[in-house]
Every structure is written in C-alpha cells, then in structure tokens.
Amino acid sequence: MLQNITSDFFFFHSTRLFCTMKKGEIRRNAKFRTKKEDKTSYFYYENVFLILKARKHFPSPAAGRACRLWKIERQKRRIRMKKTLKAALCAALACAMLAGCGSAPSSAAPASGSGSTGGSASTASDAPEYERATVRVAYMPNMGSGSSLITGIEMGYFDEVGLDVELTQFQGGPAEIAAMASGDIDIAQIGHGAHALCIEGQAKIFALDLLGISDEVLANTERGIETVADLKGKTIASTAGTSAEIVLDLVLGTAGLTTDDVTVVEMDANGCVSAMISGQIDACATWAPSTTTIKEQMGDKCVSLGSNGDFVDTVTFPGSFVATEKYASEHEDILVRFTQALMKAQDYRAANIEQVCEWLAKEIEADPETILATKDSGEWLTGEFLVGALADGTIEQYYDSQQQVFVDSGRIPEKVPVSDYVLFDVMQKAADAYTAAKS
C-alpha cells in the first residue's frame, strides 16, 4: 500500500519490495517518506508509476493521486527540456550572428548606443509577462476531444502563455459540464451533442476546436440487419446528450424511423464496444476510436449504417471548449491565453496529425495503431482559418446551423441568439493575440 503521501514531491526511503507470484497474485509493500524539494522528483514519480502498473490496479486513493502527479510532472519535464533546447539553439544563433558582425568592415559597425544588443533588449521587453495559473481541463480519450490539448502540452504552447494544464478524462460531454458546475473542472472540450446544454445556459463556448465526423451507427449483421430500415424493433446502445445520439436520430430519419421505433439503451463508449462484440445488443451509435475497435473485432459481422459524415452538407458538428458563466466572467484572461495557445496547437495538429495520434495514444494508454486509424475523424481547423472564420461570420453560422439540428430533433424547443452562449469577445481577443504573435 502507498500511504500518507502528503506533498507534491516524495521518494523511496528504505524501500522494501516483496513479490510473490502465487495464484496470479502480486503483492507489494513499499515505504515512502516525503521531501518538499527534490530536483529528481520525476524519476521517483516514474518508479512509483511502474509499481502501480505492475499491480494492475491502484491500491488506494493516495496511490491514484501519485499516478496523476507523476503524469503532471512528466508533462512539466518535457516542457523544461523543450525550453532548454530552444534556449540553446537561440544562443548558438546569436553567437553566429555576432561572429558575422565581428568580421564585417568597421565602417559597417553600428553607432555607439545602437545595434543588435539594444534591439534584442527592446524585443525582450516587448514580450508579454503572464501570471502563472493552473487550469483543470476535462476531455474524452479520443482524437476529436484530446488532440489539440495534447499538442499544446507537448509543444509547450500553454506554458508559453503561463498556463499549467491538468487533464482529466471523461466519457461524455454532459458529465464534463456537470463536473464544471460542481467546481471540479475549469474547462471542458465537448462534442456536438453537449452543445445543447450550452444553448440551455449551462455553459459558455469560448473556442471552436474542430468539426467532428467520427460518430457512426454500427449494427450486427447476424441479427438480420443490413439497412437502416432493419433497425425497427431492435435494441441500440447510445450515450444520451452526445453527438452519437444526434447522429442516431439523423440515420433513423433516412428510413422514416424515430427512436420510438427502436429500443435505445444507455451506454458509454466503452460499454458500446463490449456489448457489441459480445452480442448483447443489436446495434450502437458511438464515436472513434470505439467504432474502429468494434469494426476490427467484429469484421464481416459489423455493418455501418451511417455517420455524421453523411450529413456534412446540411449539418455541422462542432467540437468546442467551454466554461461556466461564473468561471468565464472571473477568468477571461485565462480563457484568452488558453485559446491563443490552442490556436497554435491547432496549426501544428493539422500539419502533423500522425505525430499527434502517437502522443494521444501514449497519454490515454491506447493502442497507437487504433488511434492512428482515427486520424481522419475530424476536420482539423487551423488558427489561421479560425481568424478568418470569426471575421466573416462562418463560426457564428456553424453554431446557428447546429441549433437547427437540435430544434428539428426536438432537443430544444426553439433557437436562441448564438451570442447568448458563445463568447465571441474571447475568441476575438485570442485571435488578435495569435495574429500579433505571428507578425
């Protein structure tokens, strides 16, 4: 057992590990003591994590906290390494430039009181200084929800604007918004379906992340299902309040059916995978990478009956970052900085999607090939696109079109002004900062 872990840094002391492999049982006994300042804390966190992995489960809440702290420390260490490398490269470049200036004719030398040193000092003084802040962010373990976040962390973009990002996984947008309302989370990345809660006033949208195309309705052909019409009377699993639920409504509508014609059972994405593979249900509506796993495991027994990609000509499926109205009003500066960093991350993601898949697979401890297979599960928007889309009203049109989907499905009674729940002022300030940093 791990007990009495009370500080952010701790290490092994008189560690004793007793291992027995009897009847598949692994037993561990380790003693720890705390130390508040330990520059090699990363390696101690890593050792703790390896022990926990060997046990196949966390033996106590304190041990779970140890694992989370290890992951945060790992992220910080990566950022420090990147900053050190960047500083070394800048120093080498500066030396090369000075050497070049030194070899130039004396007539080309700058006058006293001017020159490159003064210019560099001026540039450095113009760089914004940020008050550091920690942001607790909820996401779902898939490319649509986590790709820009993990990119911003890996590339150090959040660190550049003074933000330490702590990630927490959820299985759906409604649960994320509930966690924000209770104060456990500051910011969340949500899929299409949970936007209805924003329209109802439960959260404010402050950043557009992507347009999702990863939701799909899959069916078991051994249950006599080959077309959408064959779903009548069948049992279908879905997650309430998510984009998958909306796609299920749209797909059923192509055959003149509604949810009244089928039996819909509530399951999260992980539940849909196991239930489909084991034959407990006839069909499901869920998203990648769960859809990828189902199709790989079921092979010819699985048929795709439709996805949100089939409706992109008339419907948009935005994925967005949201916060509660209270948090947004009290921490607007943090939202602007977060969005500015996010826009840089979106640029990198669009140009290096396979690298991002690799990062995300490692973060969520998923099979890299499974995540790589979902690299086309979204329209990966860039910061440059978002600047233009904000200016010409495209972003507002996305959310207005989305509302119509909710109205048509009966999810909301009527449309409301998009500006009631989308913080365009935060988007604009972030866009201005992003543009200024590029110039």
Short mmCIF file of N, CA and C in Angstrom, two decimals, residues 61-219:
data_model
loop_
_atom_site.label_atom_id
_atom_site.label_comp_id
_atom_site.label_asym_id
_atom_site.label_seq_id
_atom_site.Cartn_x
_atom_site.Cartn_y
_atom_site.Cartn_z
N PRO A 61 -6.66 5.50 -2.84
CA PRO A 61 -6.81 6.82 -3.45
C PRO A 61 -5.50 7.58 -3.48
N ALA A 62 -4.67 7.42 -2.46
CA ALA A 62 -3.38 8.11 -2.43
C ALA A 62 -2.50 7.65 -3.57
N ALA A 63 -2.57 6.36 -3.90
CA ALA A 63 -1.77 5.85 -5.00
C ALA A 63 -2.26 6.42 -6.33
N GLY A 64 -3.57 6.54 -6.46
CA GLY A 64 -4.10 7.17 -7.67
C GLY A 64 -3.60 8.59 -7.82
N ARG A 65 -3.54 9.30 -6.69
CA ARG A 65 -3.01 10.67 -6.72
C ARG A 65 -1.54 10.65 -7.13
N ALA A 66 -0.80 9.64 -6.66
CA ALA A 66 0.62 9.53 -7.02
C ALA A 66 0.78 9.41 -8.53
N CYS A 67 -0.08 8.61 -9.14
CA CYS A 67 0.00 8.42 -10.58
C CYS A 67 -0.32 9.71 -11.32
N ARG A 68 -1.36 10.42 -10.86
CA ARG A 68 -1.72 11.68 -11.51
C ARG A 68 -0.59 12.69 -11.39
N LEU A 69 0.02 12.76 -10.21
CA LEU A 69 1.13 13.69 -10.01
C LEU A 69 2.32 13.33 -10.91
N TRP A 70 2.54 12.03 -11.06
CA TRP A 70 3.63 11.61 -11.94
C TRP A 70 3.39 12.10 -13.37
N LYS A 71 2.15 11.97 -13.84
CA LYS A 71 1.86 12.40 -15.21
C LYS A 71 2.05 13.91 -15.37
N ILE A 72 1.63 14.68 -14.37
CA ILE A 72 1.81 16.14 -14.43
C ILE A 72 3.29 16.47 -14.44
N GLU A 73 4.06 15.78 -13.58
CA GLU A 73 5.50 16.04 -13.52
C GLU A 73 6.17 15.68 -14.84
N ARG A 74 5.69 14.61 -15.48
CA ARG A 74 6.25 14.21 -16.77
C ARG A 74 6.01 15.30 -17.81
N GLN A 75 4.79 15.88 -17.80
CA GLN A 75 4.49 16.94 -18.75
C GLN A 75 5.40 18.15 -18.51
N LYS A 76 5.59 18.53 -17.24
CA LYS A 76 6.42 19.67 -16.92
C LYS A 76 7.87 19.42 -17.34
N ARG A 77 8.34 18.19 -17.15
CA ARG A 77 9.72 17.87 -17.51
C ARG A 77 9.91 17.99 -19.01
N ARG A 78 8.94 17.51 -19.79
CA ARG A 78 9.04 17.64 -21.24
C ARG A 78 9.11 19.10 -21.66
N ILE A 79 8.29 19.94 -21.02
CA ILE A 79 8.28 21.36 -21.34
C ILE A 79 9.63 21.99 -21.02
N ARG A 80 10.19 21.63 -19.83
CA ARG A 80 11.50 22.19 -19.46
C ARG A 80 12.58 21.78 -20.45
N MET A 81 12.53 20.53 -20.91
CA MET A 81 13.52 20.07 -21.88
C MET A 81 13.41 20.83 -23.19
N LYS A 82 12.17 21.06 -23.64
CA LYS A 82 11.97 21.80 -24.89
C LYS A 82 12.47 23.23 -24.76
N LYS A 83 12.18 23.88 -23.59
CA LYS A 83 12.62 25.26 -23.38
C LYS A 83 14.15 25.34 -23.33
N THR A 84 14.79 24.35 -22.70
CA THR A 84 16.25 24.33 -22.62
C THR A 84 16.86 24.20 -24.01
N LEU A 85 16.28 23.31 -24.82
CA LEU A 85 16.78 23.13 -26.18
C LEU A 85 16.59 24.38 -27.00
N LYS A 86 15.42 25.02 -26.83
CA LYS A 86 15.15 26.26 -27.58
C LYS A 86 16.14 27.35 -27.20
N ALA A 87 16.42 27.47 -25.89
CA ALA A 87 17.36 28.48 -25.43
C ALA A 87 18.75 28.23 -25.98
N ALA A 88 19.16 26.95 -26.03
CA ALA A 88 20.48 26.60 -26.56
C ALA A 88 20.59 26.95 -28.04
N LEU A 89 19.53 26.67 -28.79
CA LEU A 89 19.53 27.00 -30.21
C LEU A 89 19.58 28.51 -30.45
N CYS A 90 18.83 29.25 -29.63
CA CYS A 90 18.85 30.71 -29.75
C CYS A 90 20.23 31.26 -29.43
N ALA A 91 20.87 30.71 -28.40
CA ALA A 91 22.20 31.17 -28.02
C ALA A 91 23.20 30.90 -29.13
N ALA A 92 23.11 29.71 -29.75
CA ALA A 92 24.01 29.38 -30.84
C ALA A 92 23.80 30.31 -32.03
N LEU A 93 22.53 30.61 -32.32
CA LEU A 93 22.23 31.52 -33.42
C LEU A 93 22.76 32.91 -33.14
N ALA A 94 22.60 33.37 -31.87
CA ALA A 94 23.10 34.69 -31.51
C ALA A 94 24.61 34.79 -31.65
N CYS A 95 25.32 33.71 -31.23
CA CYS A 95 26.77 33.69 -31.36
C CYS A 95 27.20 33.76 -32.82
N ALA A 96 26.47 33.02 -33.67
CA ALA A 96 26.79 33.02 -35.09
C ALA A 96 26.59 34.42 -35.69
N MET A 97 25.53 35.09 -35.28
CA MET A 97 25.26 36.44 -35.79
C MET A 97 26.32 37.43 -35.34
N LEU A 98 26.72 37.31 -34.05
CA LEU A 98 27.76 38.21 -33.53
C LEU A 98 29.08 37.97 -34.23
N ALA A 99 29.37 36.71 -34.51
CA ALA A 99 30.61 36.39 -35.21
C ALA A 99 30.60 37.00 -36.60
N GLY A 100 29.44 36.94 -37.24
CA GLY A 100 29.32 37.54 -38.56
C GLY A 100 29.50 39.05 -38.52
N CYS A 101 28.93 39.69 -37.51
CA CYS A 101 29.07 41.14 -37.37
C CYS A 101 30.52 41.51 -37.11
N GLY A 102 31.21 40.69 -36.31
CA GLY A 102 32.60 41.00 -35.96
C GLY A 102 33.51 40.94 -37.16
N SER A 103 33.20 40.14 -38.16
CA SER A 103 34.06 40.02 -39.33
C SER A 103 33.75 41.07 -40.38
N ALA A 104 32.71 41.86 -40.18
CA ALA A 104 32.33 42.89 -41.16
C ALA A 104 33.28 44.08 -41.07
N PRO A 105 33.40 44.89 -42.13
CA PRO A 105 34.25 46.09 -42.11
C PRO A 105 33.80 47.03 -41.01
N SER A 106 34.75 47.79 -40.45
CA SER A 106 34.45 48.69 -39.35
C SER A 106 33.49 49.77 -39.75
N SER A 107 33.46 50.13 -41.05
CA SER A 107 32.55 51.18 -41.50
C SER A 107 31.10 50.75 -41.39
N ALA A 108 30.88 49.42 -41.33
CA ALA A 108 29.50 48.92 -41.24
C ALA A 108 29.04 48.74 -39.81
N ALA A 109 29.95 49.01 -38.85
CA ALA A 109 29.58 48.82 -37.45
C ALA A 109 28.56 49.85 -37.03
N PRO A 110 27.63 49.50 -36.15
CA PRO A 110 26.61 50.45 -35.71
C PRO A 110 27.20 51.53 -34.84
N ALA A 111 26.52 52.65 -34.80
CA ALA A 111 26.97 53.76 -33.98
C ALA A 111 26.82 53.41 -32.52
N SER A 112 27.58 54.10 -31.65
CA SER A 112 27.52 53.85 -30.22
C SER A 112 26.11 54.08 -29.71
N GLY A 113 25.65 53.14 -28.84
CA GLY A 113 24.31 53.27 -28.26
C GLY A 113 23.23 52.61 -29.07
N SER A 114 23.58 52.04 -30.24
CA SER A 114 22.61 51.33 -31.06
C SER A 114 23.14 49.95 -31.36
N GLY A 115 22.46 49.21 -32.21
CA GLY A 115 22.96 47.91 -32.62
C GLY A 115 22.08 46.77 -32.15
N SER A 116 22.57 45.54 -32.39
CA SER A 116 21.75 44.36 -32.15
C SER A 116 21.45 44.16 -30.69
N THR A 117 22.37 44.50 -29.79
CA THR A 117 22.12 44.28 -28.37
C THR A 117 20.94 45.09 -27.88
N GLY A 118 20.93 46.37 -28.27
CA GLY A 118 19.81 47.23 -27.88
C GLY A 118 18.51 46.73 -28.47
N GLY A 119 18.55 46.26 -29.76
CA GLY A 119 17.32 45.76 -30.39
C GLY A 119 16.79 44.53 -29.70
N SER A 120 17.69 43.63 -29.29
CA SER A 120 17.26 42.41 -28.62
C SER A 120 16.62 42.72 -27.28
N ALA A 121 17.21 43.69 -26.57
CA ALA A 121 16.65 44.06 -25.27
C ALA A 121 15.26 44.63 -25.43
N SER A 122 15.09 45.41 -26.51
CA SER A 122 13.78 46.01 -26.74
C SER A 122 12.75 44.94 -27.06
N THR A 123 13.18 43.96 -27.90
CA THR A 123 12.26 42.88 -28.26
C THR A 123 11.86 42.08 -27.04
N ALA A 124 12.84 41.79 -26.18
CA ALA A 124 12.54 41.00 -24.99
C ALA A 124 11.60 41.73 -24.07
N SER A 125 11.78 43.06 -23.95
CA SER A 125 10.92 43.83 -23.06
C SER A 125 9.50 43.92 -23.58
N ASP A 126 9.33 43.74 -24.93
CA ASP A 126 8.00 43.81 -25.52
C ASP A 126 7.22 42.51 -25.31
N ALA A 127 7.93 41.42 -24.97
CA ALA A 127 7.25 40.14 -24.78
C ALA A 127 6.32 40.22 -23.57
N PRO A 128 5.08 39.73 -23.69
CA PRO A 128 4.15 39.82 -22.56
C PRO A 128 4.59 38.95 -21.39
N GLU A 129 4.33 39.42 -20.19
CA GLU A 129 4.60 38.64 -18.99
C GLU A 129 3.27 38.17 -18.42
N TYR A 130 3.18 36.87 -18.12
CA TYR A 130 1.93 36.28 -17.67
C TYR A 130 2.04 35.83 -16.21
N GLU A 131 0.95 36.00 -15.50
CA GLU A 131 0.86 35.42 -14.17
C GLU A 131 0.46 33.96 -14.32
N ARG A 132 1.28 33.07 -13.79
CA ARG A 132 1.06 31.65 -13.98
C ARG A 132 -0.25 31.21 -13.32
N ALA A 133 -0.91 30.29 -13.99
CA ALA A 133 -2.18 29.77 -13.48
C ALA A 133 -2.31 28.30 -13.87
N THR A 134 -3.02 27.55 -13.06
CA THR A 134 -3.29 26.15 -13.34
C THR A 134 -4.73 26.01 -13.81
N VAL A 135 -4.93 25.28 -14.89
CA VAL A 135 -6.26 25.09 -15.47
C VAL A 135 -6.58 23.59 -15.49
N ARG A 136 -7.69 23.22 -14.89
CA ARG A 136 -8.14 21.83 -14.86
C ARG A 136 -9.08 21.60 -16.05
N VAL A 137 -8.67 20.75 -16.96
CA VAL A 137 -9.38 20.59 -18.23
C VAL A 137 -9.91 19.16 -18.39
N ALA A 138 -11.18 19.05 -18.74
CA ALA A 138 -11.82 17.76 -19.00
C ALA A 138 -11.81 17.48 -20.50
N TYR A 139 -11.58 16.20 -20.82
CA TYR A 139 -11.61 15.79 -22.23
C TYR A 139 -12.00 14.32 -22.30
N MET A 140 -12.31 13.89 -23.51
CA MET A 140 -12.63 12.48 -23.72
C MET A 140 -11.46 11.81 -24.44
N PRO A 141 -11.19 10.54 -24.17
CA PRO A 141 -9.99 9.88 -24.72
C PRO A 141 -10.13 9.51 -26.19
N ASN A 142 -10.19 10.51 -27.04
CA ASN A 142 -10.23 10.29 -28.49
C ASN A 142 -9.61 11.49 -29.18
N MET A 143 -9.34 11.35 -30.47
CA MET A 143 -8.67 12.42 -31.21
C MET A 143 -9.52 13.68 -31.28
N GLY A 144 -10.83 13.52 -31.45
CA GLY A 144 -11.69 14.69 -31.56
C GLY A 144 -11.64 15.56 -30.33
N SER A 145 -11.48 14.96 -29.16
CA SER A 145 -11.53 15.73 -27.92
C SER A 145 -10.16 16.08 -27.37
N GLY A 146 -9.18 15.19 -27.56
CA GLY A 146 -7.90 15.40 -26.89
C GLY A 146 -6.74 15.86 -27.75
N SER A 147 -6.91 15.90 -29.06
CA SER A 147 -5.76 16.14 -29.94
C SER A 147 -5.13 17.53 -29.79
N SER A 148 -5.95 18.56 -29.73
CA SER A 148 -5.37 19.91 -29.60
C SER A 148 -4.78 20.12 -28.22
N LEU A 149 -5.39 19.53 -27.21
CA LEU A 149 -4.88 19.65 -25.85
C LEU A 149 -3.50 19.03 -25.71
N ILE A 150 -3.37 17.78 -26.16
CA ILE A 150 -2.09 17.09 -26.00
C ILE A 150 -1.01 17.76 -26.85
N THR A 151 -1.40 18.34 -27.98
CA THR A 151 -0.44 19.07 -28.82
C THR A 151 0.06 20.31 -28.10
N GLY A 152 -0.87 21.06 -27.49
CA GLY A 152 -0.48 22.27 -26.76
C GLY A 152 0.45 21.96 -25.61
N ILE A 153 0.23 20.82 -24.95
CA ILE A 153 1.08 20.42 -23.82
C ILE A 153 2.45 19.97 -24.33
N GLU A 154 2.46 19.09 -25.32
CA GLU A 154 3.72 18.54 -25.82
C GLU A 154 4.60 19.61 -26.44
N MET A 155 4.00 20.57 -27.12
CA MET A 155 4.78 21.62 -27.79
C MET A 155 5.08 22.80 -26.88
N GLY A 156 4.54 22.80 -25.67
CA GLY A 156 4.83 23.87 -24.73
C GLY A 156 4.07 25.16 -24.99
N TYR A 157 3.01 25.11 -25.80
CA TYR A 157 2.27 26.33 -26.14
C TYR A 157 1.51 26.89 -24.93
N PHE A 158 0.95 26.02 -24.09
CA PHE A 158 0.27 26.51 -22.90
C PHE A 158 1.28 27.12 -21.92
N ASP A 159 2.42 26.50 -21.81
CA ASP A 159 3.46 27.02 -20.93
C ASP A 159 3.91 28.41 -21.38
N GLU A 160 3.94 28.65 -22.68
CA GLU A 160 4.36 29.95 -23.22
C GLU A 160 3.46 31.08 -22.74
N VAL A 161 2.20 30.77 -22.47
CA VAL A 161 1.27 31.81 -22.01
C VAL A 161 0.99 31.69 -20.51
N GLY A 162 1.88 30.98 -19.81
CA GLY A 162 1.80 30.92 -18.35
C GLY A 162 0.73 30.00 -17.79
N LEU A 163 0.36 28.96 -18.54
CA LEU A 163 -0.69 28.06 -18.07
C LEU A 163 -0.16 26.64 -17.86
N ASP A 164 -0.49 26.08 -16.72
CA ASP A 164 -0.23 24.67 -16.44
C ASP A 164 -1.55 23.92 -16.59
N VAL A 165 -1.61 23.00 -17.53
CA VAL A 165 -2.85 22.30 -17.85
C VAL A 165 -2.86 20.92 -17.20
N GLU A 166 -3.89 20.66 -16.40
CA GLU A 166 -4.08 19.35 -15.78
C GLU A 166 -5.27 18.68 -16.44
N LEU A 167 -5.05 17.50 -17.03
CA LEU A 167 -6.09 16.81 -17.79
C LEU A 167 -6.82 15.77 -16.96
N THR A 168 -8.13 15.66 -17.20
CA THR A 168 -8.94 14.62 -16.57
C THR A 168 -9.86 14.02 -17.63
N GLN A 169 -9.89 12.69 -17.71
CA GLN A 169 -10.70 12.02 -18.72
C GLN A 169 -12.15 11.83 -18.27
N PHE A 170 -13.06 12.01 -19.22
CA PHE A 170 -14.47 11.72 -19.03
C PHE A 170 -14.96 10.91 -20.23
N GLN A 171 -16.15 10.34 -20.11
CA GLN A 171 -16.70 9.54 -21.19
C GLN A 171 -17.79 10.27 -21.99
N GLY A 172 -18.07 11.53 -21.65
CA GLY A 172 -19.08 12.26 -22.40
C GLY A 172 -19.15 13.72 -21.97
N GLY A 173 -19.63 14.57 -22.89
CA GLY A 173 -19.72 16.00 -22.61
C GLY A 173 -20.64 16.37 -21.46
N PRO A 174 -21.84 15.76 -21.35
CA PRO A 174 -22.72 16.11 -20.23
C PRO A 174 -22.06 15.89 -18.86
N ALA A 175 -21.29 14.82 -18.73
CA ALA A 175 -20.59 14.57 -17.46
C ALA A 175 -19.53 15.62 -17.21
N GLU A 176 -18.89 16.08 -18.26
CA GLU A 176 -17.88 17.14 -18.14
C GLU A 176 -18.52 18.44 -17.65
N ILE A 177 -19.65 18.79 -18.23
CA ILE A 177 -20.32 20.03 -17.83
C ILE A 177 -20.82 19.93 -16.40
N ALA A 178 -21.27 18.76 -16.00
CA ALA A 178 -21.68 18.56 -14.60
C ALA A 178 -20.50 18.76 -13.66
N ALA A 179 -19.32 18.29 -14.07
CA ALA A 179 -18.11 18.45 -13.25
C ALA A 179 -17.70 19.91 -13.16
N MET A 180 -17.92 20.67 -14.22
CA MET A 180 -17.65 22.11 -14.16
C MET A 180 -18.60 22.79 -13.20
N ALA A 181 -19.86 22.41 -13.25
CA ALA A 181 -20.86 23.03 -12.38
C ALA A 181 -20.55 22.78 -10.91
N SER A 182 -19.96 21.61 -10.60
CA SER A 182 -19.64 21.30 -9.21
C SER A 182 -18.31 21.89 -8.78
N GLY A 183 -17.57 22.50 -9.72
CA GLY A 183 -16.30 23.13 -9.38
C GLY A 183 -15.10 22.21 -9.45
N ASP A 184 -15.28 20.98 -9.94
CA ASP A 184 -14.17 20.04 -10.03
C ASP A 184 -13.31 20.28 -11.27
N ILE A 185 -13.87 20.94 -12.27
CA ILE A 185 -13.20 21.18 -13.54
C ILE A 185 -13.39 22.65 -13.92
N ASP A 186 -12.38 23.23 -14.60
CA ASP A 186 -12.48 24.63 -15.02
C ASP A 186 -12.97 24.76 -16.46
N ILE A 187 -12.42 23.92 -17.33
CA ILE A 187 -12.68 24.00 -18.77
C ILE A 187 -12.94 22.59 -19.29
N ALA A 188 -13.77 22.47 -20.32
CA ALA A 188 -14.03 21.16 -20.91
C ALA A 188 -14.09 21.25 -22.42
N GLN A 189 -13.65 20.17 -23.07
CA GLN A 189 -13.81 20.05 -24.51
C GLN A 189 -15.00 19.13 -24.74
N ILE A 190 -16.01 19.62 -25.45
CA ILE A 190 -17.25 18.86 -25.65
C ILE A 190 -17.50 18.58 -27.12
N GLY A 191 -18.23 17.49 -27.37
CA GLY A 191 -18.65 17.16 -28.72
C GLY A 191 -19.99 17.81 -29.04
N HIS A 192 -20.49 17.50 -30.21
CA HIS A 192 -21.70 18.15 -30.74
C HIS A 192 -22.89 18.08 -29.79
N GLY A 193 -23.20 16.89 -29.28
CA GLY A 193 -24.43 16.71 -28.52
C GLY A 193 -24.54 17.58 -27.29
N ALA A 194 -23.42 17.76 -26.57
CA ALA A 194 -23.44 18.53 -25.32
C ALA A 194 -23.62 20.02 -25.55
N HIS A 195 -23.52 20.46 -26.80
CA HIS A 195 -23.75 21.88 -27.07
C HIS A 195 -25.17 22.31 -26.74
N ALA A 196 -26.10 21.36 -26.73
CA ALA A 196 -27.48 21.69 -26.35
C ALA A 196 -27.53 22.23 -24.93
N LEU A 197 -26.66 21.73 -24.06
CA LEU A 197 -26.60 22.23 -22.68
C LEU A 197 -26.11 23.67 -22.63
N CYS A 198 -25.23 24.03 -23.57
CA CYS A 198 -24.78 25.42 -23.66
C CYS A 198 -25.92 26.33 -24.10
N ILE A 199 -26.70 25.86 -25.06
CA ILE A 199 -27.85 26.63 -25.53
C ILE A 199 -28.85 26.84 -24.39
N GLU A 200 -28.94 25.85 -23.50
CA GLU A 200 -29.84 25.95 -22.35
C GLU A 200 -29.25 26.76 -21.20
N GLY A 201 -28.03 27.26 -21.37
CA GLY A 201 -27.45 28.16 -20.37
C GLY A 201 -26.54 27.52 -19.34
N GLN A 202 -26.17 26.26 -19.52
CA GLN A 202 -25.34 25.59 -18.52
C GLN A 202 -23.85 25.84 -18.69
N ALA A 203 -23.43 26.35 -19.85
CA ALA A 203 -22.01 26.64 -20.09
C ALA A 203 -21.88 27.63 -21.23
N LYS A 204 -20.70 28.24 -21.31
CA LYS A 204 -20.40 29.20 -22.37
C LYS A 204 -19.30 28.65 -23.27
N ILE A 205 -19.50 28.76 -24.57
CA ILE A 205 -18.49 28.34 -25.54
C ILE A 205 -17.50 29.50 -25.74
N PHE A 206 -16.19 29.21 -25.66
CA PHE A 206 -15.22 30.29 -25.87
C PHE A 206 -14.19 29.96 -26.96
N ALA A 207 -14.19 28.73 -27.47
CA ALA A 207 -13.25 28.38 -28.53
C ALA A 207 -13.80 27.24 -29.38
N LEU A 208 -13.69 27.37 -30.69
CA LEU A 208 -14.05 26.30 -31.62
C LEU A 208 -12.81 25.46 -31.87
N ASP A 209 -12.93 24.15 -31.71
CA ASP A 209 -11.77 23.27 -31.85
C ASP A 209 -11.71 22.57 -33.20
N LEU A 210 -12.80 21.97 -33.63
CA LEU A 210 -12.82 21.19 -34.87
C LEU A 210 -14.25 20.96 -35.29
N LEU A 211 -14.41 20.36 -36.47
CA LEU A 211 -15.70 19.87 -36.93
C LEU A 211 -15.61 18.35 -36.94
N GLY A 212 -16.45 17.69 -36.14
CA GLY A 212 -16.35 16.25 -35.96
C GLY A 212 -17.05 15.45 -37.03
N ILE A 213 -16.43 14.34 -37.42
CA ILE A 213 -17.03 13.41 -38.37
C ILE A 213 -16.76 11.97 -37.92
N SER A 214 -16.68 11.76 -36.60
CA SER A 214 -16.27 10.45 -36.09
C SER A 214 -17.41 9.59 -35.57
N ASP A 215 -18.63 10.12 -35.51
CA ASP A 215 -19.76 9.36 -34.96
C ASP A 215 -20.36 8.45 -36.02
N GLU A 216 -20.79 7.25 -35.59
CA GLU A 216 -21.24 6.26 -36.56
C GLU A 216 -22.26 5.32 -35.92
N VAL A 217 -23.21 4.85 -36.74
CA VAL A 217 -24.17 3.84 -36.30
C VAL A 217 -23.73 2.51 -36.89
N LEU A 218 -23.42 1.55 -36.00
CA LEU A 218 -22.96 0.23 -36.42
C LEU A 218 -23.98 -0.83 -36.00
N ALA A 219 -24.09 -1.88 -36.80
CA ALA A 219 -25.06 -2.94 -36.49
C ALA A 219 -24.44 -4.32 -36.70
#
